[in-house]
Structure formats: C-alpha cells, structure tokens
Amino acid sequence: MKLDIRKKPHWQRLGPGLSLGYRRNEGAGTWSIRAADGQGGEWLKKFGIADDFAKADGKAIFNYGQAVTEARKLVRGGDEDEVEEEQGNKPVTLGIAMDRYKDDLVSRGAGASNATTPKGHLPATLLTKPVPLLDSQELRKWRDGMLAKMAPASVNRYCKVIKAALNLAAKADRRIKNEHAWTTGLQLLPDANEVNNVIRCAGHQLCRGCLCPR
C-alpha cells in the first residue's frame, strides 16, 4: 500500500480502451474499470474491494491479479482485445442488446422502429457499456434527463422498450444478474398518459416488450 490516499483512482492501462483503477482509501481500497465508448468518451465502473485488510476471495474482494482478470472478464469476457463484440465470450452491451431486441421484434411482426427510435436517444456511454455493468443510477439519470426533451408518456414508452431489450439479453446470458438496475432505474413515471402516435404490432396483438397496450 505505497500509493497515496486520494479521491481519484490510480490507473493502469490493460489494453486498448481498457484501464484498471485502484483507489487507496483510509479503509479498504477499491477497484474500478475505465473503458472507451468508441465515440471519444469513456465510462467508469467500480466493481470490487481491494485486499488491503481482508483476504481476497475473487468474488467481492480482489488482489491485483484477480482484479486484472475480473476487469477483462467484465468488459471482454476474458477474450483477447481483437475479438469482435459479437463473437467470443464478451458480455453483450446495451447497444447490442437493443439491436437483438429489434431483430426479435421484426421476427414477431413488429416494427423495427420500436427499438431503433429509443436507441437513438441513448448516449454512447450507455450503449457501449456491458449490460452486467449497468446500474440503476445512470439509467435513472438518463430517464430523468429525457423529460427535458419529451412528454412523460413518451419517456415511459422508451423505458418499456429498453427494459424489454435488457430482459431479453438477461434471458440469453446467465451472467447478467443485475435486473434490479433497469427495474429500478427505468421505473415508469407516474401520471403519464399514453400519447396518440404509438406504433403497435401487426394486429395489435399483446406481446412482451413492444408498445402494444397491456
């Protein structure tokens, strides 16, 4: 523990667009990930506690080697840097989850715009983040920020679509266990009346995750 105690983490580059951060505290330090979003920005996520005062268990408390492995696993599924996002073991990002949900809607006779329109309002920092690393605070911040751009009913419609896409991703990947992030962060706004220009599925049939009434 030779590093100084400070608010910002000490960063070490692990590969293209990925860094591991260690923040020294008065108590146990913490490990964080910093990853590029592909649009000139980046996102950060704290994922564990350092083994400064307790024995590492590789689950919640990590030594340095375990932290490096965990950071690569969380962002890239343990794959090498050059593996494409749609291949290997990389956890699906929110952007890919939205694309797969669009394909699912089309296969069930719904319009692709039900997914592409909400996706267009998501920032790169969210779209490029692996789904297992999403948290309720960042999703709620996005939801609340959308109120400055559209009516609450429209925000609710977008939240329903994004939650459906995330539920579909979680169903396909058992590593995704943070459903509380979107059930809490994208909770529907109260007293929001449905707008008139809702795009519905063919035949107005009830289906999971689209914009049909339910």
mmCIF file with all atom_site columns, C-alpha atoms in Angstrom:
data_model
loop_
_atom_site.group_PDB
_atom_site.id
_atom_site.type_symbol
_atom_site.label_atom_id
_atom_site.label_alt_id
_atom_site.label_comp_id
_atom_site.label_asym_id
_atom_site.label_entity_id
_atom_site.label_seq_id
_atom_site.pdbx_PDB_ins_code
_atom_site.Cartn_x
_atom_site.Cartn_y
_atom_site.Cartn_z
_atom_site.occupancy
_atom_site.B_iso_or_equiv
_atom_site.pdbx_formal_charge
_atom_site.auth_seq_id
_atom_site.auth_comp_id
_atom_site.auth_asym_id
_atom_site.auth_atom_id
_atom_site.pdbx_PDB_model_num
ATOM 1   C CA . MET A 1 1   ? 0.000   0.000   0.000   1.00 0.00 ? 1   MET A CA 1
ATOM 2   C CA . LYS A 1 2   ? 2.591   2.525   -1.135  1.00 0.00 ? 2   LYS A CA 1
ATOM 3   C CA . LEU A 1 3   ? 0.155   4.639   -3.152  1.00 0.00 ? 3   LEU A CA 1
ATOM 4   C CA . ASP A 1 4   ? -1.199  7.863   -1.694  1.00 0.00 ? 4   ASP A CA 1
ATOM 5   C CA . ILE A 1 5   ? -4.723  8.145   -0.300  1.00 0.00 ? 5   ILE A CA 1
ATOM 6   C CA . ARG A 1 6   ? -6.741  10.278  -2.724  1.00 0.00 ? 6   ARG A CA 1
ATOM 7   C CA . LYS A 1 7   ? -10.213 10.677  -4.182  1.00 0.00 ? 7   LYS A CA 1
ATOM 8   C CA . LYS A 1 8   ? -9.286  9.702   -7.752  1.00 0.00 ? 8   LYS A CA 1
ATOM 9   C CA . PRO A 1 9   ? -8.056  6.186   -8.609  1.00 0.00 ? 9   PRO A CA 1
ATOM 10  C CA . HIS A 1 10  ? -4.544  5.367   -9.760  1.00 0.00 ? 10  HIS A CA 1
ATOM 11  C CA . TRP A 1 11  ? -4.938  3.983   -13.304 1.00 0.00 ? 11  TRP A CA 1
ATOM 12  C CA . GLN A 1 12  ? -3.069  1.259   -15.180 1.00 0.00 ? 12  GLN A CA 1
ATOM 13  C CA . ARG A 1 13  ? -3.692  0.543   -18.856 1.00 0.00 ? 13  ARG A CA 1
ATOM 14  C CA . LEU A 1 14  ? -4.621  -3.100  -19.521 1.00 0.00 ? 14  LEU A CA 1
ATOM 15  C CA . GLY A 1 15  ? -5.133  -2.828  -23.274 1.00 0.00 ? 15  GLY A CA 1
ATOM 16  C CA . PRO A 1 16  ? -6.747  -0.700  -25.972 1.00 0.00 ? 16  PRO A CA 1
ATOM 17  C CA . GLY A 1 17  ? -9.581  1.259   -24.423 1.00 0.00 ? 17  GLY A CA 1
ATOM 18  C CA . LEU A 1 18  ? -9.393  -0.505  -21.044 1.00 0.00 ? 18  LEU A CA 1
ATOM 19  C CA . SER A 1 19  ? -7.755  0.568   -17.785 1.00 0.00 ? 19  SER A CA 1
ATOM 20  C CA . LEU A 1 20  ? -7.813  -0.752  -14.224 1.00 0.00 ? 20  LEU A CA 1
ATOM 21  C CA . GLY A 1 21  ? -8.083  1.748   -11.392 1.00 0.00 ? 21  GLY A CA 1
ATOM 22  C CA . TYR A 1 22  ? -7.137  1.376   -7.740  1.00 0.00 ? 22  TYR A CA 1
ATOM 23  C CA . ARG A 1 23  ? -8.304  3.963   -5.245  1.00 0.00 ? 23  ARG A CA 1
ATOM 24  C CA . ARG A 1 24  ? -6.487  3.992   -1.930  1.00 0.00 ? 24  ARG A CA 1
ATOM 25  C CA . ASN A 1 25  ? -8.753  4.879   0.988   1.00 0.00 ? 25  ASN A CA 1
ATOM 26  C CA . GLU A 1 26  ? -8.287  5.138   4.727   1.00 0.00 ? 26  GLU A CA 1
ATOM 27  C CA . GLY A 1 27  ? -10.107 1.820   4.824   1.00 0.00 ? 27  GLY A CA 1
ATOM 28  C CA . ALA A 1 28  ? -10.009 -0.842  2.139   1.00 0.00 ? 28  ALA A CA 1
ATOM 29  C CA . GLY A 1 29  ? -9.256  0.407   -1.351  1.00 0.00 ? 29  GLY A CA 1
ATOM 30  C CA . THR A 1 30  ? -11.486 -0.173  -4.361  1.00 0.00 ? 30  THR A CA 1
ATOM 31  C CA . TRP A 1 31  ? -11.041 -1.442  -7.916  1.00 0.00 ? 31  TRP A CA 1
ATOM 32  C CA . SER A 1 32  ? -12.607 0.287   -10.922 1.00 0.00 ? 32  SER A CA 1
ATOM 33  C CA . ILE A 1 33  ? -12.805 -0.104  -14.701 1.00 0.00 ? 33  ILE A CA 1
ATOM 34  C CA . ARG A 1 34  ? -12.365 2.703   -17.209 1.00 0.00 ? 34  ARG A CA 1
ATOM 35  C CA . ALA A 1 35  ? -13.321 1.838   -20.784 1.00 0.00 ? 35  ALA A CA 1
ATOM 36  C CA . ALA A 1 36  ? -13.583 3.766   -24.036 1.00 0.00 ? 36  ALA A CA 1
ATOM 37  C CA . ASP A 1 37  ? -17.052 4.242   -25.516 1.00 0.00 ? 37  ASP A CA 1
ATOM 38  C CA . GLY A 1 38  ? -15.874 4.352   -29.134 1.00 0.00 ? 38  GLY A CA 1
ATOM 39  C CA . GLN A 1 39  ? -17.065 7.952   -29.535 1.00 0.00 ? 39  GLN A CA 1
ATOM 40  C CA . GLY A 1 40  ? -14.124 9.745   -27.948 1.00 0.00 ? 40  GLY A CA 1
ATOM 41  C CA . GLY A 1 41  ? -15.500 9.387   -24.422 1.00 0.00 ? 41  GLY A CA 1
ATOM 42  C CA . GLU A 1 42  ? -15.300 6.776   -21.712 1.00 0.00 ? 42  GLU A CA 1
ATOM 43  C CA . TRP A 1 43  ? -17.250 5.213   -18.876 1.00 0.00 ? 43  TRP A CA 1
ATOM 44  C CA . LEU A 1 44  ? -16.191 4.155   -15.388 1.00 0.00 ? 44  LEU A CA 1
ATOM 45  C CA . LYS A 1 45  ? -17.455 1.454   -13.043 1.00 0.00 ? 45  LYS A CA 1
ATOM 46  C CA . LYS A 1 46  ? -16.374 0.354   -9.573  1.00 0.00 ? 46  LYS A CA 1
ATOM 47  C CA . PHE A 1 47  ? -16.513 -3.424  -9.311  1.00 0.00 ? 47  PHE A CA 1
ATOM 48  C CA . GLY A 1 48  ? -14.794 -4.607  -6.146  1.00 0.00 ? 48  GLY A CA 1
ATOM 49  C CA . ILE A 1 49  ? -12.826 -4.087  -2.951  1.00 0.00 ? 49  ILE A CA 1
ATOM 50  C CA . ALA A 1 50  ? -9.044  -4.444  -2.707  1.00 0.00 ? 50  ALA A CA 1
ATOM 51  C CA . ASP A 1 51  ? -7.431  -6.977  -0.371  1.00 0.00 ? 51  ASP A CA 1
ATOM 52  C CA . ASP A 1 52  ? -5.791  -4.275  1.761   1.00 0.00 ? 52  ASP A CA 1
ATOM 53  C CA . PHE A 1 53  ? -7.186  -5.578  5.038   1.00 0.00 ? 53  PHE A CA 1
ATOM 54  C CA . ALA A 1 54  ? -9.096  -8.746  4.176   1.00 0.00 ? 54  ALA A CA 1
ATOM 55  C CA . LYS A 1 55  ? -8.183  -11.908 2.311   1.00 0.00 ? 55  LYS A CA 1
ATOM 56  C CA . ALA A 1 56  ? -9.103  -11.898 -1.359  1.00 0.00 ? 56  ALA A CA 1
ATOM 57  C CA . ASP A 1 57  ? -11.939 -14.219 -2.327  1.00 0.00 ? 57  ASP A CA 1
ATOM 58  C CA . GLY A 1 58  ? -12.124 -13.432 -6.045  1.00 0.00 ? 58  GLY A CA 1
ATOM 59  C CA . LYS A 1 59  ? -15.805 -12.517 -5.735  1.00 0.00 ? 59  LYS A CA 1
ATOM 60  C CA . ALA A 1 60  ? -16.105 -9.250  -3.815  1.00 0.00 ? 60  ALA A CA 1
ATOM 61  C CA . ILE A 1 61  ? -12.535 -8.780  -2.588  1.00 0.00 ? 61  ILE A CA 1
ATOM 62  C CA . PHE A 1 62  ? -9.733  -8.912  -5.191  1.00 0.00 ? 62  PHE A CA 1
ATOM 63  C CA . ASN A 1 63  ? -5.961  -8.875  -5.145  1.00 0.00 ? 63  ASN A CA 1
ATOM 64  C CA . TYR A 1 64  ? -4.212  -7.203  -8.065  1.00 0.00 ? 64  TYR A CA 1
ATOM 65  C CA . GLY A 1 65  ? -4.042  -10.266 -10.288 1.00 0.00 ? 65  GLY A CA 1
ATOM 66  C CA . GLN A 1 66  ? -7.671  -11.117 -9.652  1.00 0.00 ? 66  GLN A CA 1
ATOM 67  C CA . ALA A 1 67  ? -8.689  -7.519  -10.343 1.00 0.00 ? 67  ALA A CA 1
ATOM 68  C CA . VAL A 1 68  ? -6.950  -7.581  -13.735 1.00 0.00 ? 68  VAL A CA 1
ATOM 69  C CA . THR A 1 69  ? -8.709  -10.834 -14.637 1.00 0.00 ? 69  THR A CA 1
ATOM 70  C CA . GLU A 1 70  ? -12.077 -9.568  -13.426 1.00 0.00 ? 70  GLU A CA 1
ATOM 71  C CA . ALA A 1 71  ? -11.762 -6.300  -15.346 1.00 0.00 ? 71  ALA A CA 1
ATOM 72  C CA . ARG A 1 72  ? -11.035 -8.167  -18.574 1.00 0.00 ? 72  ARG A CA 1
ATOM 73  C CA . LYS A 1 73  ? -13.852 -10.617 -17.921 1.00 0.00 ? 73  LYS A CA 1
ATOM 74  C CA . LEU A 1 74  ? -16.422 -7.924  -17.183 1.00 0.00 ? 74  LEU A CA 1
ATOM 75  C CA . VAL A 1 75  ? -15.617 -5.878  -20.277 1.00 0.00 ? 75  VAL A CA 1
ATOM 76  C CA . ARG A 1 76  ? -14.373 -8.513  -22.738 1.00 0.00 ? 76  ARG A CA 1
ATOM 77  C CA . GLY A 1 77  ? -15.470 -11.837 -21.307 1.00 0.00 ? 77  GLY A CA 1
ATOM 78  C CA . GLY A 1 78  ? -11.831 -12.842 -20.914 1.00 0.00 ? 78  GLY A CA 1
ATOM 79  C CA . ASP A 1 79  ? -11.292 -12.671 -24.677 1.00 0.00 ? 79  ASP A CA 1
ATOM 80  C CA . GLU A 1 80  ? -8.303  -11.094 -26.357 1.00 0.00 ? 80  GLU A CA 1
ATOM 81  C CA . ASP A 1 81  ? -8.545  -7.425  -27.308 1.00 0.00 ? 81  ASP A CA 1
ATOM 82  C CA . GLU A 1 82  ? -9.014  -8.064  -31.023 1.00 0.00 ? 82  GLU A CA 1
ATOM 83  C CA . VAL A 1 83  ? -12.108 -10.299 -30.671 1.00 0.00 ? 83  VAL A CA 1
ATOM 84  C CA . GLU A 1 84  ? -15.174 -8.602  -32.134 1.00 0.00 ? 84  GLU A CA 1
ATOM 85  C CA . GLU A 1 85  ? -18.033 -7.643  -29.819 1.00 0.00 ? 85  GLU A CA 1
ATOM 86  C CA . GLU A 1 86  ? -20.478 -10.110 -31.391 1.00 0.00 ? 86  GLU A CA 1
ATOM 87  C CA . GLN A 1 87  ? -18.018 -13.005 -31.040 1.00 0.00 ? 87  GLN A CA 1
ATOM 88  C CA . GLY A 1 88  ? -16.328 -14.895 -28.247 1.00 0.00 ? 88  GLY A CA 1
ATOM 89  C CA . ASN A 1 89  ? -17.415 -14.533 -24.643 1.00 0.00 ? 89  ASN A CA 1
ATOM 90  C CA . LYS A 1 90  ? -17.773 -10.772 -24.401 1.00 0.00 ? 90  LYS A CA 1
ATOM 91  C CA . PRO A 1 91  ? -20.831 -9.722  -22.384 1.00 0.00 ? 91  PRO A CA 1
ATOM 92  C CA . VAL A 1 92  ? -23.412 -8.044  -24.578 1.00 0.00 ? 92  VAL A CA 1
ATOM 93  C CA . THR A 1 93  ? -23.509 -4.253  -24.443 1.00 0.00 ? 93  THR A CA 1
ATOM 94  C CA . LEU A 1 94  ? -26.692 -2.228  -24.200 1.00 0.00 ? 94  LEU A CA 1
ATOM 95  C CA . GLY A 1 95  ? -26.307 -1.259  -27.853 1.00 0.00 ? 95  GLY A CA 1
ATOM 96  C CA . ILE A 1 96  ? -26.081 -4.873  -28.993 1.00 0.00 ? 96  ILE A CA 1
ATOM 97  C CA . ALA A 1 97  ? -28.997 -5.774  -26.698 1.00 0.00 ? 97  ALA A CA 1
ATOM 98  C CA . MET A 1 98  ? -31.120 -3.131  -28.419 1.00 0.00 ? 98  MET A CA 1
ATOM 99  C CA . ASP A 1 99  ? -30.127 -4.464  -31.861 1.00 0.00 ? 99  ASP A CA 1
ATOM 100 C CA . ARG A 1 100 ? -31.002 -8.025  -30.893 1.00 0.00 ? 100 ARG A CA 1
ATOM 101 C CA . TYR A 1 101 ? -34.326 -6.872  -29.496 1.00 0.00 ? 101 TYR A CA 1
ATOM 102 C CA . LYS A 1 102 ? -35.036 -5.105  -32.786 1.00 0.00 ? 102 LYS A CA 1
ATOM 103 C CA . ASP A 1 103 ? -34.412 -8.385  -34.621 1.00 0.00 ? 103 ASP A CA 1
ATOM 104 C CA . ASP A 1 104 ? -36.701 -10.159 -32.166 1.00 0.00 ? 104 ASP A CA 1
ATOM 105 C CA . LEU A 1 105 ? -39.475 -7.630  -32.765 1.00 0.00 ? 105 LEU A CA 1
ATOM 106 C CA . VAL A 1 106 ? -39.187 -7.977  -36.538 1.00 0.00 ? 106 VAL A CA 1
ATOM 107 C CA . SER A 1 107 ? -39.350 -11.766 -36.278 1.00 0.00 ? 107 SER A CA 1
ATOM 108 C CA . ARG A 1 108 ? -42.635 -11.376 -34.375 1.00 0.00 ? 108 ARG A CA 1
ATOM 109 C CA . GLY A 1 109 ? -44.179 -8.990  -36.872 1.00 0.00 ? 109 GLY A CA 1
ATOM 110 C CA . ALA A 1 110 ? -43.484 -5.721  -35.039 1.00 0.00 ? 110 ALA A CA 1
ATOM 111 C CA . GLY A 1 111 ? -41.843 -2.621  -36.462 1.00 0.00 ? 111 GLY A CA 1
ATOM 112 C CA . ALA A 1 112 ? -38.083 -2.223  -36.101 1.00 0.00 ? 112 ALA A CA 1
ATOM 113 C CA . SER A 1 113 ? -38.565 1.444   -35.162 1.00 0.00 ? 113 SER A CA 1
ATOM 114 C CA . ASN A 1 114 ? -39.979 0.301   -31.816 1.00 0.00 ? 114 ASN A CA 1
ATOM 115 C CA . ALA A 1 115 ? -36.353 -0.416  -30.885 1.00 0.00 ? 115 ALA A CA 1
ATOM 116 C CA . THR A 1 116 ? -34.346 1.872   -33.158 1.00 0.00 ? 116 THR A CA 1
ATOM 117 C CA . THR A 1 117 ? -36.108 5.063   -32.073 1.00 0.00 ? 117 THR A CA 1
ATOM 118 C CA . PRO A 1 118 ? -35.389 4.644   -28.334 1.00 0.00 ? 118 PRO A CA 1
ATOM 119 C CA . LYS A 1 119 ? -31.833 3.524   -29.126 1.00 0.00 ? 119 LYS A CA 1
ATOM 120 C CA . GLY A 1 120 ? -31.251 6.803   -30.930 1.00 0.00 ? 120 GLY A CA 1
ATOM 121 C CA . HIS A 1 121 ? -31.781 8.661   -27.672 1.00 0.00 ? 121 HIS A CA 1
ATOM 122 C CA . LEU A 1 122 ? -29.219 6.622   -25.686 1.00 0.00 ? 122 LEU A CA 1
ATOM 123 C CA . PRO A 1 123 ? -25.708 8.091   -25.305 1.00 0.00 ? 123 PRO A CA 1
ATOM 124 C CA . ALA A 1 124 ? -22.598 6.198   -26.345 1.00 0.00 ? 124 ALA A CA 1
ATOM 125 C CA . THR A 1 125 ? -21.529 5.886   -22.712 1.00 0.00 ? 125 THR A CA 1
ATOM 126 C CA . LEU A 1 126 ? -24.575 3.669   -22.114 1.00 0.00 ? 126 LEU A CA 1
ATOM 127 C CA . LEU A 1 127 ? -24.705 1.913   -25.474 1.00 0.00 ? 127 LEU A CA 1
ATOM 128 C CA . THR A 1 128 ? -21.106 0.684   -25.188 1.00 0.00 ? 128 THR A CA 1
ATOM 129 C CA . LYS A 1 129 ? -21.347 -0.470  -21.579 1.00 0.00 ? 129 LYS A CA 1
ATOM 130 C CA . PRO A 1 130 ? -21.693 -4.234  -20.954 1.00 0.00 ? 130 PRO A CA 1
ATOM 131 C CA . VAL A 1 131 ? -25.163 -4.986  -19.605 1.00 0.00 ? 131 VAL A CA 1
ATOM 132 C CA . PRO A 1 132 ? -23.819 -6.654  -16.403 1.00 0.00 ? 132 PRO A CA 1
ATOM 133 C CA . LEU A 1 133 ? -22.156 -3.333  -15.504 1.00 0.00 ? 133 LEU A CA 1
ATOM 134 C CA . LEU A 1 134 ? -25.229 -1.103  -15.856 1.00 0.00 ? 134 LEU A CA 1
ATOM 135 C CA . ASP A 1 135 ? -26.509 0.403   -12.630 1.00 0.00 ? 135 ASP A CA 1
ATOM 136 C CA . SER A 1 136 ? -29.782 1.990   -11.609 1.00 0.00 ? 136 SER A CA 1
ATOM 137 C CA . GLN A 1 137 ? -28.369 5.472   -11.004 1.00 0.00 ? 137 GLN A CA 1
ATOM 138 C CA . GLU A 1 138 ? -27.072 6.014   -14.535 1.00 0.00 ? 138 GLU A CA 1
ATOM 139 C CA . LEU A 1 139 ? -30.266 4.638   -16.061 1.00 0.00 ? 139 LEU A CA 1
ATOM 140 C CA . ARG A 1 140 ? -32.437 6.830   -13.836 1.00 0.00 ? 140 ARG A CA 1
ATOM 141 C CA . LYS A 1 141 ? -30.296 9.857   -14.723 1.00 0.00 ? 141 LYS A CA 1
ATOM 142 C CA . TRP A 1 142 ? -30.898 9.146   -18.421 1.00 0.00 ? 142 TRP A CA 1
ATOM 143 C CA . ARG A 1 143 ? -34.643 8.677   -17.855 1.00 0.00 ? 143 ARG A CA 1
ATOM 144 C CA . ASP A 1 144 ? -34.998 11.900  -15.905 1.00 0.00 ? 144 ASP A CA 1
ATOM 145 C CA . GLY A 1 145 ? -32.897 13.804  -18.445 1.00 0.00 ? 145 GLY A CA 1
ATOM 146 C CA . MET A 1 146 ? -35.282 12.776  -21.209 1.00 0.00 ? 146 MET A CA 1
ATOM 147 C CA . LEU A 1 147 ? -38.080 14.761  -19.529 1.00 0.00 ? 147 LEU A CA 1
ATOM 148 C CA . ALA A 1 148 ? -36.489 17.934  -20.877 1.00 0.00 ? 148 ALA A CA 1
ATOM 149 C CA . LYS A 1 149 ? -36.915 16.590  -24.426 1.00 0.00 ? 149 LYS A CA 1
ATOM 150 C CA . MET A 1 150 ? -40.291 14.838  -24.459 1.00 0.00 ? 150 MET A CA 1
ATOM 151 C CA . ALA A 1 151 ? -43.500 14.184  -22.559 1.00 0.00 ? 151 ALA A CA 1
ATOM 152 C CA . PRO A 1 152 ? -43.510 11.719  -19.623 1.00 0.00 ? 152 PRO A CA 1
ATOM 153 C CA . ALA A 1 153 ? -45.682 9.294   -21.617 1.00 0.00 ? 153 ALA A CA 1
ATOM 154 C CA . SER A 1 154 ? -43.032 9.140   -24.349 1.00 0.00 ? 154 SER A CA 1
ATOM 155 C CA . VAL A 1 155 ? -40.288 8.604   -21.770 1.00 0.00 ? 155 VAL A CA 1
ATOM 156 C CA . ASN A 1 156 ? -42.294 5.721   -20.322 1.00 0.00 ? 156 ASN A CA 1
ATOM 157 C CA . ARG A 1 157 ? -42.673 4.135   -23.761 1.00 0.00 ? 157 ARG A CA 1
ATOM 158 C CA . TYR A 1 158 ? -38.930 4.277   -24.317 1.00 0.00 ? 158 TYR A CA 1
ATOM 159 C CA . CYS A 1 159 ? -38.263 2.854   -20.856 1.00 0.00 ? 159 CYS A CA 1
ATOM 160 C CA . LYS A 1 160 ? -40.567 -0.088  -21.597 1.00 0.00 ? 160 LYS A CA 1
ATOM 161 C CA . VAL A 1 161 ? -38.681 -0.875  -24.786 1.00 0.00 ? 161 VAL A CA 1
ATOM 162 C CA . ILE A 1 162 ? -35.236 -0.641  -23.191 1.00 0.00 ? 162 ILE A CA 1
ATOM 163 C CA . LYS A 1 163 ? -36.324 -2.820  -20.273 1.00 0.00 ? 163 LYS A CA 1
ATOM 164 C CA . ALA A 1 164 ? -37.689 -5.405  -22.687 1.00 0.00 ? 164 ALA A CA 1
ATOM 165 C CA . ALA A 1 165 ? -34.382 -5.431  -24.574 1.00 0.00 ? 165 ALA A CA 1
ATOM 166 C CA . LEU A 1 166 ? -32.452 -5.892  -21.329 1.00 0.00 ? 166 LEU A CA 1
ATOM 167 C CA . ASN A 1 167 ? -34.790 -8.648  -20.163 1.00 0.00 ? 167 ASN A CA 1
ATOM 168 C CA . LEU A 1 168 ? -34.213 -10.455 -23.445 1.00 0.00 ? 168 LEU A CA 1
ATOM 169 C CA . ALA A 1 169 ? -30.442 -10.114 -23.006 1.00 0.00 ? 169 ALA A CA 1
ATOM 170 C CA . ALA A 1 170 ? -30.614 -11.419 -19.436 1.00 0.00 ? 170 ALA A CA 1
ATOM 171 C CA . LYS A 1 171 ? -32.662 -14.410 -20.557 1.00 0.00 ? 171 LYS A CA 1
ATOM 172 C CA . ALA A 1 172 ? -29.964 -15.319 -23.076 1.00 0.00 ? 172 ALA A CA 1
ATOM 173 C CA . ASP A 1 173 ? -26.948 -14.809 -20.782 1.00 0.00 ? 173 ASP A CA 1
ATOM 174 C CA . ARG A 1 174 ? -26.901 -16.157 -17.236 1.00 0.00 ? 174 ARG A CA 1
ATOM 175 C CA . ARG A 1 175 ? -24.019 -13.843 -16.346 1.00 0.00 ? 175 ARG A CA 1
ATOM 176 C CA . ILE A 1 176 ? -26.485 -10.935 -16.382 1.00 0.00 ? 176 ILE A CA 1
ATOM 177 C CA . LYS A 1 177 ? -27.848 -10.800 -12.860 1.00 0.00 ? 177 LYS A CA 1
ATOM 178 C CA . ASN A 1 178 ? -28.421 -7.085  -12.351 1.00 0.00 ? 178 ASN A CA 1
ATOM 179 C CA . GLU A 1 179 ? -32.053 -6.859  -13.418 1.00 0.00 ? 179 GLU A CA 1
ATOM 180 C CA . HIS A 1 180 ? -32.652 -4.503  -10.486 1.00 0.00 ? 180 HIS A CA 1
ATOM 181 C CA . ALA A 1 181 ? -30.625 -1.889  -12.388 1.00 0.00 ? 181 ALA A CA 1
ATOM 182 C CA . TRP A 1 182 ? -33.311 -1.397  -15.022 1.00 0.00 ? 182 TRP A CA 1
ATOM 183 C CA . THR A 1 183 ? -36.369 -2.334  -12.973 1.00 0.00 ? 183 THR A CA 1
ATOM 184 C CA . THR A 1 184 ? -35.380 0.472   -10.597 1.00 0.00 ? 184 THR A CA 1
ATOM 185 C CA . GLY A 1 185 ? -33.561 2.905   -12.883 1.00 0.00 ? 185 GLY A CA 1
ATOM 186 C CA . LEU A 1 186 ? -36.181 2.749   -15.649 1.00 0.00 ? 186 LEU A CA 1
ATOM 187 C CA . GLN A 1 187 ? -39.207 2.636   -13.389 1.00 0.00 ? 187 GLN A CA 1
ATOM 188 C CA . LEU A 1 188 ? -42.179 4.194   -15.166 1.00 0.00 ? 188 LEU A CA 1
ATOM 189 C CA . LEU A 1 189 ? -43.074 7.768   -14.346 1.00 0.00 ? 189 LEU A CA 1
ATOM 190 C CA . PRO A 1 190 ? -46.408 8.217   -12.547 1.00 0.00 ? 190 PRO A CA 1
ATOM 191 C CA . ASP A 1 191 ? -49.421 10.028  -14.011 1.00 0.00 ? 191 ASP A CA 1
ATOM 192 C CA . ALA A 1 192 ? -48.138 9.821   -17.580 1.00 0.00 ? 192 ALA A CA 1
ATOM 193 C CA . ASN A 1 193 ? -50.974 9.489   -20.103 1.00 0.00 ? 193 ASN A CA 1
ATOM 194 C CA . GLU A 1 194 ? -50.335 7.476   -23.255 1.00 0.00 ? 194 GLU A CA 1
ATOM 195 C CA . VAL A 1 195 ? -49.752 9.558   -26.380 1.00 0.00 ? 195 VAL A CA 1
ATOM 196 C CA . ASN A 1 196 ? -51.686 9.037   -29.597 1.00 0.00 ? 196 ASN A CA 1
ATOM 197 C CA . ASN A 1 197 ? -48.894 8.171   -32.027 1.00 0.00 ? 197 ASN A CA 1
ATOM 198 C CA . VAL A 1 198 ? -47.950 4.828   -30.523 1.00 0.00 ? 198 VAL A CA 1
ATOM 199 C CA . ILE A 1 199 ? -46.518 2.350   -33.007 1.00 0.00 ? 199 ILE A CA 1
ATOM 200 C CA . ARG A 1 200 ? -48.132 -1.017  -32.410 1.00 0.00 ? 200 ARG A CA 1
ATOM 201 C CA . CYS A 1 201 ? -47.512 -4.541  -33.565 1.00 0.00 ? 201 CYS A CA 1
ATOM 202 C CA . ALA A 1 202 ? -49.303 -6.014  -36.535 1.00 0.00 ? 202 ALA A CA 1
ATOM 203 C CA . GLY A 1 203 ? -52.829 -6.897  -35.484 1.00 0.00 ? 203 GLY A CA 1
ATOM 204 C CA . HIS A 1 204 ? -52.457 -5.036  -32.181 1.00 0.00 ? 204 HIS A CA 1
ATOM 205 C CA . GLN A 1 205 ? -51.596 -8.300  -30.507 1.00 0.00 ? 205 GLN A CA 1
ATOM 206 C CA . LEU A 1 206 ? -50.242 -8.328  -26.985 1.00 0.00 ? 206 LEU A CA 1
ATOM 207 C CA . CYS A 1 207 ? -46.567 -9.160  -26.925 1.00 0.00 ? 207 CYS A CA 1
ATOM 208 C CA . ARG A 1 208 ? -43.740 -8.866  -24.450 1.00 0.00 ? 208 ARG A CA 1
ATOM 209 C CA . GLY A 1 209 ? -41.765 -5.636  -24.672 1.00 0.00 ? 209 GLY A CA 1
ATOM 210 C CA . CYS A 1 210 ? -43.351 -3.897  -27.645 1.00 0.00 ? 210 CYS A CA 1
ATOM 211 C CA . LEU A 1 211 ? -45.574 -0.823  -27.498 1.00 0.00 ? 211 LEU A CA 1
ATOM 212 C CA . CYS A 1 212 ? -48.862 -2.657  -27.549 1.00 0.00 ? 212 CYS A CA 1
ATOM 213 C CA . PRO A 1 213 ? -51.323 -1.908  -24.697 1.00 0.00 ? 213 PRO A CA 1
ATOM 214 C CA . ARG A 1 214 ? -51.070 -4.245  -21.754 1.00 0.00 ? 214 ARG A CA 1
#
